[in-house]
Amino acid sequence: MNVMELFETMEYGPAPEAATTVQAWLKEHERFGLFIENQWVEPASGQYMESMNPANGKALVQVASASSADVDAAVAAARKAFKTWSKTPDHVRARYMYALARQIQKHARFLSVLESLDNGKSIRETRDIDIPLVARHFYYHAGWAQLMGRELPGYEPVGVVGQIIPWNFPLLMLAWKIAPAIAMGNTVVLKPARYTPLTALKFAEIVQEAGLPEGVINIVTGEASQVGDALVKHPDVNKIAFTGSTEVGRSIRRSTAGSGKKLSLELGGKSPFIVFDDADLDSVVEGVVDAIWFNQGQVCCAGSRLLVQENVAERLLNKLRARMEKLRVGDPLDKGIDIGAIVSPSQLQEIERLVAQGEAEGAEKWQPSWACPSEGSFFPPTLFTNVSPASSIAQVEIFGPVLVAMTFRTPTEAVQLANNTRYGLAASIWSDNINLALDIAPKIQAGSVWINCTNVFDASSGFGGYRESGYGREGGKEGLYEYVHPGWEASQVSEKPQRSRPQSLAEDEEVANTSEEAELALPAIDRTPKLFIGGKQVRPDSGYSLSVKGVDGKPLGEVGEGNRKDIRNAVEAAHAASKWASATPHNRAQILYYIAENLAVREEEFARRIMQQMGRGRKEALQEVHATLSRLFSYAAWTDKFEGVIHRPPMRGVTLAMHEPIGVMGVVAPDEYPLLGFISLVAPAIAMGNTVVAIPSPMAPLSATDCYQIFETSDLPVGVVNIVTGEREGLAKVLAEHEDVDALWYFGSAGGAKMVEEGSASNMKRTWVNYGRQRDWLDPIQGEGEEFLRASVQVKNIWVPYGE
Ligand code: NDP
């Protein structure tokens, strides 16, 4: 072809990245063992599997296919290493992590090529995005290792962590998992995805080069049914960190329920990409390219739903089609390629199946005129219009280069469409009106919101989901708490809460003889508390009451026996009170102070209740009431102080890490301190803007039901706190399985904790349970503070770039 002809066609020539060094490395290894205790070991079964190049379907190399015996060996190595690594000084851990970061930078080109070969993603992306972010993650967390003692006082590493990662960002997901874990003094066993184990194995060599102590990082390749399952169920693993599909996340939630394992889940998404009519449409087009054709659309936070304001829709779609016509699909190692290969033939088939389903459902498919390479797993960029919001292609995560477009007329409609999904991982908002964009951002249910940009990531800005996109954050300071626990937890006891022995009653004459009616020998006026739902005292649906007995076995009163219907009504009332989330923190603080004020004038009465129900002396009971008042003051104080932060990621702009309420929270209160325990949970939840359905201690529910009048007279908006008395475990189960409850805290028995964690999997609600272990609610470290506040919020990172 001569120059004239080139000018005529403007065809790209090939610009291949050389793979010779990587090919030589693969050849040299022939097959890889498992990386345990810094050694390469043969899998117990002697089985190996092939890792394929998705761009040509050819085998690259063989890797070990481990079984549960290998997982046992890796966990044992990690446990042994934990003894010293958890005690290794912060600065020493920071040095090791710095060494890892430096080695990754030195091997950056090698890792980029290897990742492209194994995964099929374009070299442009692995070179410019994946690998630099991997290095950044280790640098950033080297810093947290250095600062752990000062910045997380009182916290300890959780132990041995099992980490399971997907194939879409193989080395980046490894970095997101391993860096925070080892920075905080944990040791790890990591399972790479079956399709993409190779960069993890190269990383194992880097671990050796950096001289990390044996057993701190162990890498076990193999099938999900062998390695994944064994890790999840292993009794000596203290935490599971998982990224992958929501379905597998759900099954991991169920299998770890009640085990006491900490769990963080980063799951699927169907993220909206919202375009307002004042947006710069040419920038929007490039944004869409990055949103859905980045990594072939195999991105959990891909902007796969284009929501565009109706009056500019046609103009934008025409521009988009023109741009799609120019995209290049092909050899991932070609530097001029936009879209590489789909990771495997089975993923390709799944994309084809969903695309066919979209057409069958009546949506209009558009693809560019050119054809994809015939060898390997490729799929062209695809646009669907005429899409119904309820159709499967608008709801299901396709995980391929497929965009579905829908229109809206008003900002309110845009928000409704955006939130019309079970997921909540990310969103992108395009408008030249920053006021509009910043107004919309908090209304979208998603962990990351990008304004006039998309798919940008940084170690400083935590990443993770709302709703069925999972929980926990990776990156940021919030991500560290996924790998630590309060040191005092080690001394917790698992005893059943007891009431005081009856003789303490005798010590305190007042308990039996305080009532004036008793002195006058008049019968008491019946006062049976009902349930407290939507600001009203309502009869339980069952029409039955439960007797509450004092410590001497004599009846103290009755409470309503709530059931499933009452919980449903309470959840509905809590949803109806959602405006509480947008009340100013100053306003919420005033109400918490007011609750304290109204409780203080009745402190003797509340103390007496505690004495009657728990058999405690007057001094102890008053101490509980005073601690409750102090707690209310604490959360009134925190309301306008537990705020987000502003990050400066390496770009021209900021990320605003906002603390947002989770939504409707269930709170199951402990028995130990019927008033203090109840308020210690309800107060932080409402302080942060959540609305609550609370189940009081069944042993001593009257301390909570006595609060009805306090709440009624303290300007607390109706429905912010709803209280349903009754059989605790049964009611907790209804809350756990309720699709419209966003989080559930349960402080009861070990069996109850398991039931709650299992039940929560239906909508992946966040849970916080005590596994039957008691905490000292009087102690301000155990009974109040940031641990409670963190559990009451979810962090949303709003990315705001600067400049024209
Ligand atoms: P999976 O969720 O099945 O796999 C993710 C990781 O979990 C892999 O390491 C996998 O191992 C492992 N795994 C699978 N099942 C279990 C189990 N029961 N117990 C423990 N570990 C398990 O994703 P797929 O690769 O099958 O992809 C299917 C769909 O999931 C995609 O089409 C996409 O929609 C979604 N997905 C979402 C991702 C995200 O980032 N949110 C990432 C990847 C996929 P192995 O590789 O050996 O099967």
PDB file of C-alpha atoms and ligand atoms in Angstrom, residues 164-168 191-194 222-224 228-229 232 242-245 248 251-252 266-268 300 347 397 399, ligand 1:
ATOM      1  CA  ILE A 164     -11.567 -15.372  45.890  1.00  0.00           C
ATOM      2  CA  ILE A 165     -11.200 -13.221  42.810  1.00  0.00           C
ATOM      3  CA  PRO A 166     -12.752 -13.097  39.331  1.00  0.00           C
ATOM      4  CA  TRP A 167     -11.227 -13.097  35.895  1.00  0.00           C
ATOM      5  CA  ASN A 168     -12.129  -9.619  34.658  1.00  0.00           C
ATOM      6  CA  LYS A 191      -7.754 -18.314  44.781  1.00  0.00           C
ATOM      7  CA  PRO A 192      -7.451 -16.785  41.300  1.00  0.00           C
ATOM      8  CA  ALA A 193     -10.214 -17.349  38.746  1.00  0.00           C
ATOM      9  CA  ARG A 194      -9.994 -20.528  36.690  1.00  0.00           C
ATOM     10  CA  GLY A 222      -8.035 -24.685  40.935  1.00  0.00           C
ATOM     11  CA  GLU A 223     -11.738 -25.159  40.413  1.00  0.00           C
ATOM     12  CA  ALA A 224     -14.377 -23.241  42.331  1.00  0.00           C
ATOM     13  CA  GLY A 228     -13.375 -21.958  46.412  1.00  0.00           C
ATOM     14  CA  ASP A 229     -15.679 -24.199  48.356  1.00  0.00           C
ATOM     15  CA  VAL A 232     -15.285 -20.712  52.195  1.00  0.00           C
ATOM     16  CA  PHE A 242     -15.015 -12.291  47.432  1.00  0.00           C
ATOM     17  CA  THR A 243     -15.520 -10.533  44.112  1.00  0.00           C
ATOM     18  CA  GLY A 244     -17.720 -12.138  41.499  1.00  0.00           C
ATOM     19  CA  SER A 245     -21.318 -12.816  40.628  1.00  0.00           C
ATOM     20  CA  VAL A 248     -22.058 -16.984  44.118  1.00  0.00           C
ATOM     21  CA  SER A 251     -24.252 -18.826  48.283  1.00  0.00           C
ATOM     22  CA  ILE A 252     -21.094 -17.770  50.168  1.00  0.00           C
ATOM     23  CA  GLU A 266     -18.168  -7.136  45.762  1.00  0.00           C
ATOM     24  CA  LEU A 267     -20.781  -8.374  43.343  1.00  0.00           C
ATOM     25  CA  GLY A 268     -22.513  -7.574  40.116  1.00  0.00           C
ATOM     26  CA  CYS A 300     -18.868  -5.076  37.369  1.00  0.00           C
ATOM     27  CA  GLN A 347     -18.837 -16.288  28.499  1.00  0.00           C
ATOM     28  CA  GLU A 397     -25.850  -8.169  34.042  1.00  0.00           C
ATOM     29  CA  PHE A 399     -21.034  -8.731  31.249  1.00  0.00           C
TER      30      PHE A 399
HETATM   31  P1  NDP B   1     -18.209 -16.365  39.549  1.00  0.00           P
HETATM   32  O1  NDP B   1     -18.867 -15.512  40.543  1.00  0.00           O
HETATM   33  O2  NDP B   1     -18.688 -17.758  39.373  1.00  0.00           O
HETATM   34  O3  NDP B   1     -16.638 -16.463  39.853  1.00  0.00           O
HETATM   35  C1  NDP B   1     -15.869 -15.545  40.577  1.00  0.00           C
HETATM   36  C2  NDP B   1     -14.844 -16.285  41.426  1.00  0.00           C
HETATM   37  O4  NDP B   1     -15.497 -17.112  42.382  1.00  0.00           O
HETATM   38  C3  NDP B   1     -13.967 -17.243  40.634  1.00  0.00           C
HETATM   39  O5  NDP B   1     -12.692 -17.324  41.249  1.00  0.00           O
HETATM   40  C4  NDP B   1     -14.697 -18.560  40.784  1.00  0.00           C
HETATM   41  O6  NDP B   1     -13.863 -19.663  40.564  1.00  0.00           O
HETATM   42  C5  NDP B   1     -15.139 -18.472  42.224  1.00  0.00           C
HETATM   43  N1  NDP B   1     -16.304 -19.278  42.568  1.00  0.00           N
HETATM   44  C6  NDP B   1     -17.331 -19.647  41.753  1.00  0.00           C
HETATM   45  N2  NDP B   1     -18.229 -20.364  42.452  1.00  0.00           N
HETATM   46  C7  NDP B   1     -17.779 -20.454  43.714  1.00  0.00           C
HETATM   47  C8  NDP B   1     -18.280 -21.047  44.895  1.00  0.00           C
HETATM   48  N3  NDP B   1     -19.438 -21.681  44.915  1.00  0.00           N
HETATM   49  N4  NDP B   1     -17.553 -20.947  46.026  1.00  0.00           N
HETATM   50  C9  NDP B   1     -16.404 -20.274  46.024  1.00  0.00           C
HETATM   51  N5  NDP B   1     -15.873 -19.703  44.939  1.00  0.00           N
HETATM   52  C10 NDP B   1     -16.555 -19.758  43.799  1.00  0.00           C
HETATM   53  O7  NDP B   1     -18.244 -15.646  38.165  1.00  0.00           O
HETATM   54  P2  NDP B   1     -18.104 -16.342  36.727  1.00  0.00           P
HETATM   55  O8  NDP B   1     -16.686 -16.324  36.414  1.00  0.00           O
HETATM   56  O9  NDP B   1     -18.786 -17.655  36.636  1.00  0.00           O
HETATM   57  O10 NDP B   1     -18.918 -15.310  35.857  1.00  0.00           O
HETATM   58  C11 NDP B   1     -20.336 -15.416  35.800  1.00  0.00           C
HETATM   59  C12 NDP B   1     -20.974 -14.059  35.832  1.00  0.00           C
HETATM   60  O11 NDP B   1     -20.645 -13.420  37.062  1.00  0.00           O
HETATM   61  C13 NDP B   1     -20.479 -13.082  34.779  1.00  0.00           C
HETATM   62  O12 NDP B   1     -21.132 -13.233  33.581  1.00  0.00           O
HETATM   63  C14 NDP B   1     -20.785 -11.781  35.431  1.00  0.00           C
HETATM   64  O13 NDP B   1     -22.138 -11.448  35.230  1.00  0.00           O
HETATM   65  C15 NDP B   1     -20.536 -12.038  36.896  1.00  0.00           C
HETATM   66  N6  NDP B   1     -19.201 -11.590  37.347  1.00  0.00           N
HETATM   67  C16 NDP B   1     -19.104 -10.451  38.063  1.00  0.00           C
HETATM   68  C17 NDP B   1     -17.885  -9.990  38.445  1.00  0.00           C
HETATM   69  C18 NDP B   1     -17.733  -8.738  39.209  1.00  0.00           C
HETATM   70  O14 NDP B   1     -16.654  -8.165  39.206  1.00  0.00           O
HETATM   71  N7  NDP B   1     -18.741  -8.288  39.933  1.00  0.00           N
HETATM   72  C19 NDP B   1     -16.655 -10.672  38.077  1.00  0.00           C
HETATM   73  C20 NDP B   1     -16.848 -11.889  37.380  1.00  0.00           C
HETATM   74  C21 NDP B   1     -18.084 -12.304  37.021  1.00  0.00           C
HETATM   75  P3  NDP B   1     -13.667 -20.281  39.088  1.00  0.00           P
HETATM   76  O15 NDP B   1     -13.081 -19.175  38.255  1.00  0.00           O
HETATM   77  O16 NDP B   1     -12.719 -21.371  39.331  1.00  0.00           O
HETATM   78  O17 NDP B   1     -15.001 -20.702  38.600  1.00  0.00           O
END
